[in-house]
Amino acid sequence: PDTGGSEEDTVVVVDKTNEIAGDSDIPHSCVGEARWMPCGNPDLQPQIMREAVENATPDVVIVDEISNDAEVASARTVSERGVNLIATVHGHLLSDILNCKVRHLLVGGQHAVTLSDSMASQRDDKRKTVLE
């Protein structure tokens, strides 16, 4: 896959349900030279994501369908180690993810912010504390 980086980027595909590289012993050609790490069992995805970073020293990890606490924690671990992460997360709008108790951490979450008096007065509800 073209990650926008150099041609020498090490790419690992962590395939939770074989939706990326197919359900075969050999990954689909769309994976190219990337290392394919099928999970075998979807519950193993968080562990496989951590193993990918620890053992393959990738520049990029590609993951499908991050949805639960363990997967979010592993995604954050991948990112905190300086590895680029490309992943899918289900939601119709960004607000769906921001308002999700589990997945909001993938996009920085929401934080209470205190507005100045002038900014609060410009709001319809005049609130000084809002979530952003």
XYZ file of N, CA and C in Angstrom:
396
model
N 0.820 -1.198 0.000
C 0.000 0.000 0.000
C 0.858 1.254 0.000
N 0.401 2.292 -0.669
C 1.105 3.568 -0.697
C 0.748 4.341 0.562
N 1.719 4.502 1.451
C 1.476 5.177 2.723
C 1.864 6.638 2.664
N 2.367 7.080 1.525
C 2.803 8.463 1.412
C 4.227 8.635 1.901
N 4.819 7.591 2.434
C 6.184 7.656 2.935
C 7.152 7.175 1.880
N 8.333 6.774 2.330
C 9.340 6.306 1.394
C 8.989 4.901 0.908
N 9.663 4.474 -0.149
C 9.431 3.139 -0.674
C 9.943 2.075 0.286
N 10.721 2.479 1.288
C 11.312 1.539 2.220
C 10.503 1.377 3.495
N 9.322 1.989 3.588
C 8.491 1.846 4.775
C 8.142 0.381 4.997
N 8.239 -0.032 6.258
C 7.812 -1.366 6.636
C 6.352 -1.273 7.041
N 5.497 -2.020 6.341
C 4.057 -1.975 6.569
C 3.591 -3.341 7.067
N 2.767 -3.323 8.118
C 2.180 -4.548 8.645
C 0.665 -4.404 8.583
N 0.002 -5.420 8.061
C -1.455 -5.464 8.022
C -1.922 -6.451 9.085
N -2.615 -5.933 10.114
C -3.208 -6.792 11.145
C -4.654 -7.012 10.719
N -4.955 -8.241 10.342
C -6.224 -8.560 9.692
C -7.141 -9.316 10.645
N -8.052 -8.575 11.286
C -8.936 -9.110 12.319
C -9.835 -10.233 11.816
N -10.503 -10.007 10.685
C -11.470 -10.983 10.163
C -11.207 -11.322 8.701
N -9.970 -11.148 8.270
C -9.548 -11.448 6.897
C -10.302 -10.625 5.856
N -10.755 -9.440 6.239
C -11.434 -8.568 5.286
C -10.444 -7.746 4.459
N -9.205 -7.653 4.887
C -8.213 -6.867 4.153
C -7.512 -7.731 3.111
N -6.965 -8.850 3.537
C -6.149 -9.664 2.638
C -6.824 -10.940 2.168
N -8.049 -11.175 2.596
C -8.766 -12.363 2.136
C -8.601 -13.543 3.070
N -9.453 -14.518 2.885
C -9.499 -15.691 3.751
C -8.807 -16.863 3.068
N -7.489 -16.767 2.987
C -6.687 -17.793 2.331
C -5.373 -17.908 3.089
N -4.591 -18.898 2.740
C -3.271 -19.027 3.356
C -2.294 -17.998 2.794
N -2.616 -17.474 1.639
C -1.768 -16.479 0.976
C -2.555 -15.176 0.890
N -1.978 -14.063 1.321
C -2.722 -12.797 1.274
C -2.991 -12.347 -0.157
N -4.075 -11.624 -0.326
C -4.444 -11.059 -1.619
C -3.317 -10.156 -2.116
N -3.196 -10.038 -3.411
C -2.109 -9.242 -3.999
C -2.190 -7.759 -3.631
N -3.362 -7.287 -3.201
C -3.492 -5.868 -2.825
C -2.619 -5.519 -1.626
N -2.215 -6.507 -0.856
C -1.358 -6.276 0.313
C 0.073 -5.969 -0.117
N 0.426 -6.371 -1.316
C 1.759 -6.071 -1.840
C 2.853 -6.687 -0.983
N 3.865 -5.885 -0.665
C 5.013 -6.360 0.104
C 4.804 -6.233 1.608
N 3.642 -5.764 2.022
C 3.369 -5.609 3.453
C 3.351 -6.975 4.142
N 3.745 -6.980 5.395
C 3.663 -8.212 6.180
C 2.219 -8.392 6.637
N 1.675 -9.556 6.402
C 0.285 -9.853 6.744
C 0.256 -10.652 8.031
N -0.493 -10.161 9.018
C -0.632 -10.849 10.288
C -2.118 -11.099 10.546
N -2.648 -12.221 10.051
C -4.055 -12.534 10.325
C -4.224 -12.886 11.807
N -5.353 -12.515 12.358
C -5.588 -12.732 13.793
C -6.074 -14.137 14.123
N -6.716 -14.799 13.178
C -7.252 -16.128 13.463
C -8.546 -16.047 14.269
N -8.501 -15.319 15.353
C -9.669 -15.096 16.201
C -9.763 -13.585 16.424
N -10.905 -12.973 16.131
C -11.019 -11.513 16.282
C -10.636 -10.995 17.669
N -10.805 -11.813 18.694
C -10.451 -11.398 20.053
C -8.942 -11.212 20.229
N -8.151 -11.747 19.306
C -6.698 -11.642 19.402
C -6.136 -10.375 18.768
N -6.986 -9.570 18.130
C -6.471 -8.387 17.429
C -5.615 -7.480 18.311
N -6.022 -7.134 19.534
C -5.169 -6.260 20.348
C -3.773 -6.842 20.587
N -3.711 -8.135 20.854
C -2.426 -8.797 21.075
C -1.578 -8.787 19.805
N -2.192 -9.072 18.672
C -1.470 -9.106 17.390
C -0.963 -7.708 17.036
N -1.747 -6.681 17.328
C -1.298 -5.303 17.068
C -0.029 -4.999 17.869
N -0.016 -5.379 19.137
C 1.169 -5.139 19.972
C 2.351 -5.964 19.477
N 2.093 -7.222 19.100
C 3.161 -8.067 18.567
C 3.744 -7.491 17.284
N 2.888 -6.924 16.450
C 3.362 -6.327 15.199
C 4.391 -5.234 15.485
N 4.094 -4.396 16.466
C 4.998 -3.289 16.793
C 6.270 -3.805 17.469
N 6.120 -4.784 18.338
C 7.266 -5.300 19.084
C 8.204 -6.138 18.219
N 7.646 -6.908 17.284
C 8.460 -7.866 16.540
C 8.821 -7.448 15.123
N 7.994 -6.657 14.479
C 8.231 -6.330 13.070
C 8.810 -4.929 12.883
N 8.897 -4.146 13.929
C 9.346 -2.747 13.875
C 8.829 -2.008 12.631
N 7.504 -1.945 12.496
C 6.935 -1.312 11.302
C 6.967 0.216 11.365
N 6.864 0.819 10.198
C 6.648 2.256 10.094
C 5.152 2.543 10.089
N 4.376 1.576 9.558
C 2.931 1.724 9.405
C 2.250 0.412 9.797
N 1.165 0.526 10.562
C 0.309 -0.625 10.861
C -1.077 -0.307 10.322
N -1.634 -1.237 9.559
C -2.978 -1.091 9.001
C -3.887 -2.083 9.717
N -5.013 -1.576 10.230
C -5.932 -2.389 11.034
C -7.352 -2.108 10.583
N -8.176 -3.131 10.609
C -9.589 -2.967 10.281
C -10.429 -3.076 11.537
N -11.367 -2.177 11.672
C -12.440 -2.278 12.650
C -11.983 -2.261 14.112
N -11.545 -1.108 14.571
C -11.251 -0.923 15.989
C -12.568 -0.581 16.679
N -12.938 -1.375 17.696
C -14.260 -1.157 18.268
C -14.357 -1.284 19.780
N -13.451 -2.007 20.436
C -13.618 -2.206 21.877
C -12.444 -1.628 22.668
N -12.559 -1.682 23.994
C -11.535 -1.102 24.880
C -10.133 -1.625 24.590
N -10.010 -2.931 24.466
C -8.693 -3.531 24.261
C -8.084 -3.097 22.926
N -8.914 -3.026 21.884
C -8.424 -2.599 20.565
C -8.019 -1.134 20.577
N -8.796 -0.308 21.264
C -8.460 1.119 21.381
C -7.142 1.277 22.131
N -6.975 0.539 23.227
C -5.731 0.619 23.998
C -4.530 0.194 23.150
N -4.676 -0.868 22.369
C -3.582 -1.310 21.509
C -3.292 -0.297 20.404
N -4.336 0.310 19.859
C -4.142 1.343 18.826
C -3.361 2.523 19.402
N -3.694 2.914 20.610
C -2.977 4.007 21.262
C -1.523 3.616 21.535
N -1.286 2.365 21.900
C 0.080 1.882 22.118
C 0.885 1.954 20.831
N 0.283 1.512 19.730
C 0.953 1.577 18.428
C 1.347 3.021 18.130
N 0.404 3.916 18.261
C 0.637 5.332 17.954
C 1.676 5.957 18.883
N 1.606 5.633 20.165
C 2.545 6.201 21.137
C 3.970 5.741 20.898
N 4.143 4.661 20.191
C 5.487 4.173 19.864
C 6.015 4.774 18.569
N 5.301 5.743 18.033
C 5.772 6.449 16.848
C 5.470 5.759 15.538
N 4.589 4.774 15.560
C 4.216 4.047 14.347
C 2.941 4.680 13.792
N 2.921 4.924 12.484
C 1.712 5.440 11.848
C 0.650 4.354 11.854
N -0.574 4.751 12.169
C -1.676 3.794 12.243
C -2.758 4.202 11.254
N -3.146 3.267 10.408
C -4.259 3.456 9.493
C -5.305 2.439 9.913
N -6.506 2.923 10.287
C -7.510 2.013 10.825
C -8.910 2.475 10.458
N -9.834 1.527 10.483
C -11.241 1.878 10.331
C -11.899 1.837 11.699
N -12.840 2.763 11.873
C -13.643 2.837 13.084
C -15.052 3.158 12.614
N -16.027 2.376 13.047
C -17.378 2.553 12.543
C -18.086 3.735 13.197
N -18.761 4.516 12.367
C -19.564 5.653 12.790
C -20.004 6.409 11.550
N -21.169 7.006 11.601
C -21.658 7.772 10.457
C -21.028 9.153 10.405
N -20.802 9.729 11.564
C -20.225 11.060 11.676
C -19.091 11.036 12.695
N -18.207 12.003 12.616
C -17.145 12.114 13.602
C -17.733 12.231 15.006
N -18.865 12.896 15.129
C -19.490 13.045 16.442
C -19.890 11.688 17.030
N -20.188 10.694 16.177
C -20.498 9.354 16.672
C -19.305 8.772 17.426
N -18.128 9.026 16.920
C -16.914 8.519 17.562
C -16.564 9.367 18.779
N -16.690 10.675 18.656
C -16.396 11.561 19.790
C -17.308 11.300 20.979
N -18.543 10.892 20.722
C -19.502 10.646 21.796
C -19.505 9.208 22.298
N -18.669 8.369 21.740
C -18.578 6.970 22.166
C -17.613 6.867 23.345
N -18.045 6.225 24.410
C -17.224 6.110 25.621
C -15.919 5.359 25.378
N -15.888 4.489 24.387
C -14.699 3.687 24.116
C -13.827 4.321 23.041
N -14.410 4.633 21.897
C -13.624 5.028 20.724
C -13.202 6.488 20.696
N -13.749 7.334 21.568
C -13.405 8.755 21.524
C -11.915 8.992 21.753
N -11.246 8.078 22.447
C -9.817 8.236 22.713
C -8.970 8.150 21.444
N -9.508 7.541 20.394
C -8.764 7.424 19.137
C -8.570 8.771 18.452
N -9.465 9.709 18.724
C -9.392 11.017 18.076
C -9.165 12.136 19.091
N -8.604 11.780 20.225
C -8.254 12.791 21.219
C -9.276 13.005 22.311
N -10.474 12.470 22.135
C -11.495 12.591 23.165
C -12.080 13.990 23.254
N -12.898 14.189 24.270
C -13.507 15.484 24.535
C -13.037 15.963 25.895
N -12.899 17.270 26.016
C -12.447 17.860 27.268
C -13.320 19.054 27.593
N -13.571 19.270 28.878
C -14.310 20.453 29.305
C -13.411 21.672 29.148
N -13.972 22.716 28.547
C -13.232 23.958 28.314
C -14.038 25.099 28.909
N -13.364 25.990 29.616
C -14.027 27.167 30.175
C -13.823 28.343 29.236
N -14.925 28.954 28.816
C -14.886 30.076 27.883
C -14.794 31.399 28.638
N -14.275 32.399 27.960
C -14.266 33.748 28.533
C -15.701 34.274 28.579
N -15.922 35.320 29.354
C -17.257 35.908 29.440
C -17.762 36.340 28.069
N -16.883 36.939 27.277
C -17.323 37.419 25.964
C -17.677 36.266 25.029
N -16.904 35.172 25.082
C -17.210 34.012 24.239
C -18.506 33.347 24.704
N -18.705 33.235 26.003
C -19.921 32.619 26.531
C -21.148 33.437 26.154
N -21.027 34.747 26.162
C -22.171 35.605 25.832
C -22.576 35.479 24.365
N -21.668 35.026 23.504
C -21.968 34.848 22.085
C -22.715 33.540 21.819
N -22.709 32.653 22.785
C -23.408 31.367 22.633
C -24.890 31.552 22.931
N -25.722 30.753 22.256
C -27.162 30.809 22.511
C -27.506 30.426 23.940
N -26.793 29.436 24.475
C -27.105 28.959 25.828
C -26.311 29.684 26.920
N -25.374 30.555 26.529
C -24.571 31.384 27.452
C -23.703 30.560 28.406
N -23.506 29.288 28.123
C -22.696 28.450 29.021
C -21.237 28.843 28.936
N -20.573 28.819 30.090
C -19.145 29.106 30.148
C -18.298 27.832 30.024
N -18.864 26.680 30.375
C -18.131 25.426 30.279
C -18.786 24.560 29.207
N -17.973 24.165 28.232
C -18.477 23.355 27.124
C -17.508 22.209 26.868
N -17.974 21.175 26.189
C -17.110 20.076 25.781
C -16.586 20.321 24.379
N -15.309 20.161 24.212
C -14.679 20.266 22.881
C -13.788 19.096 22.655
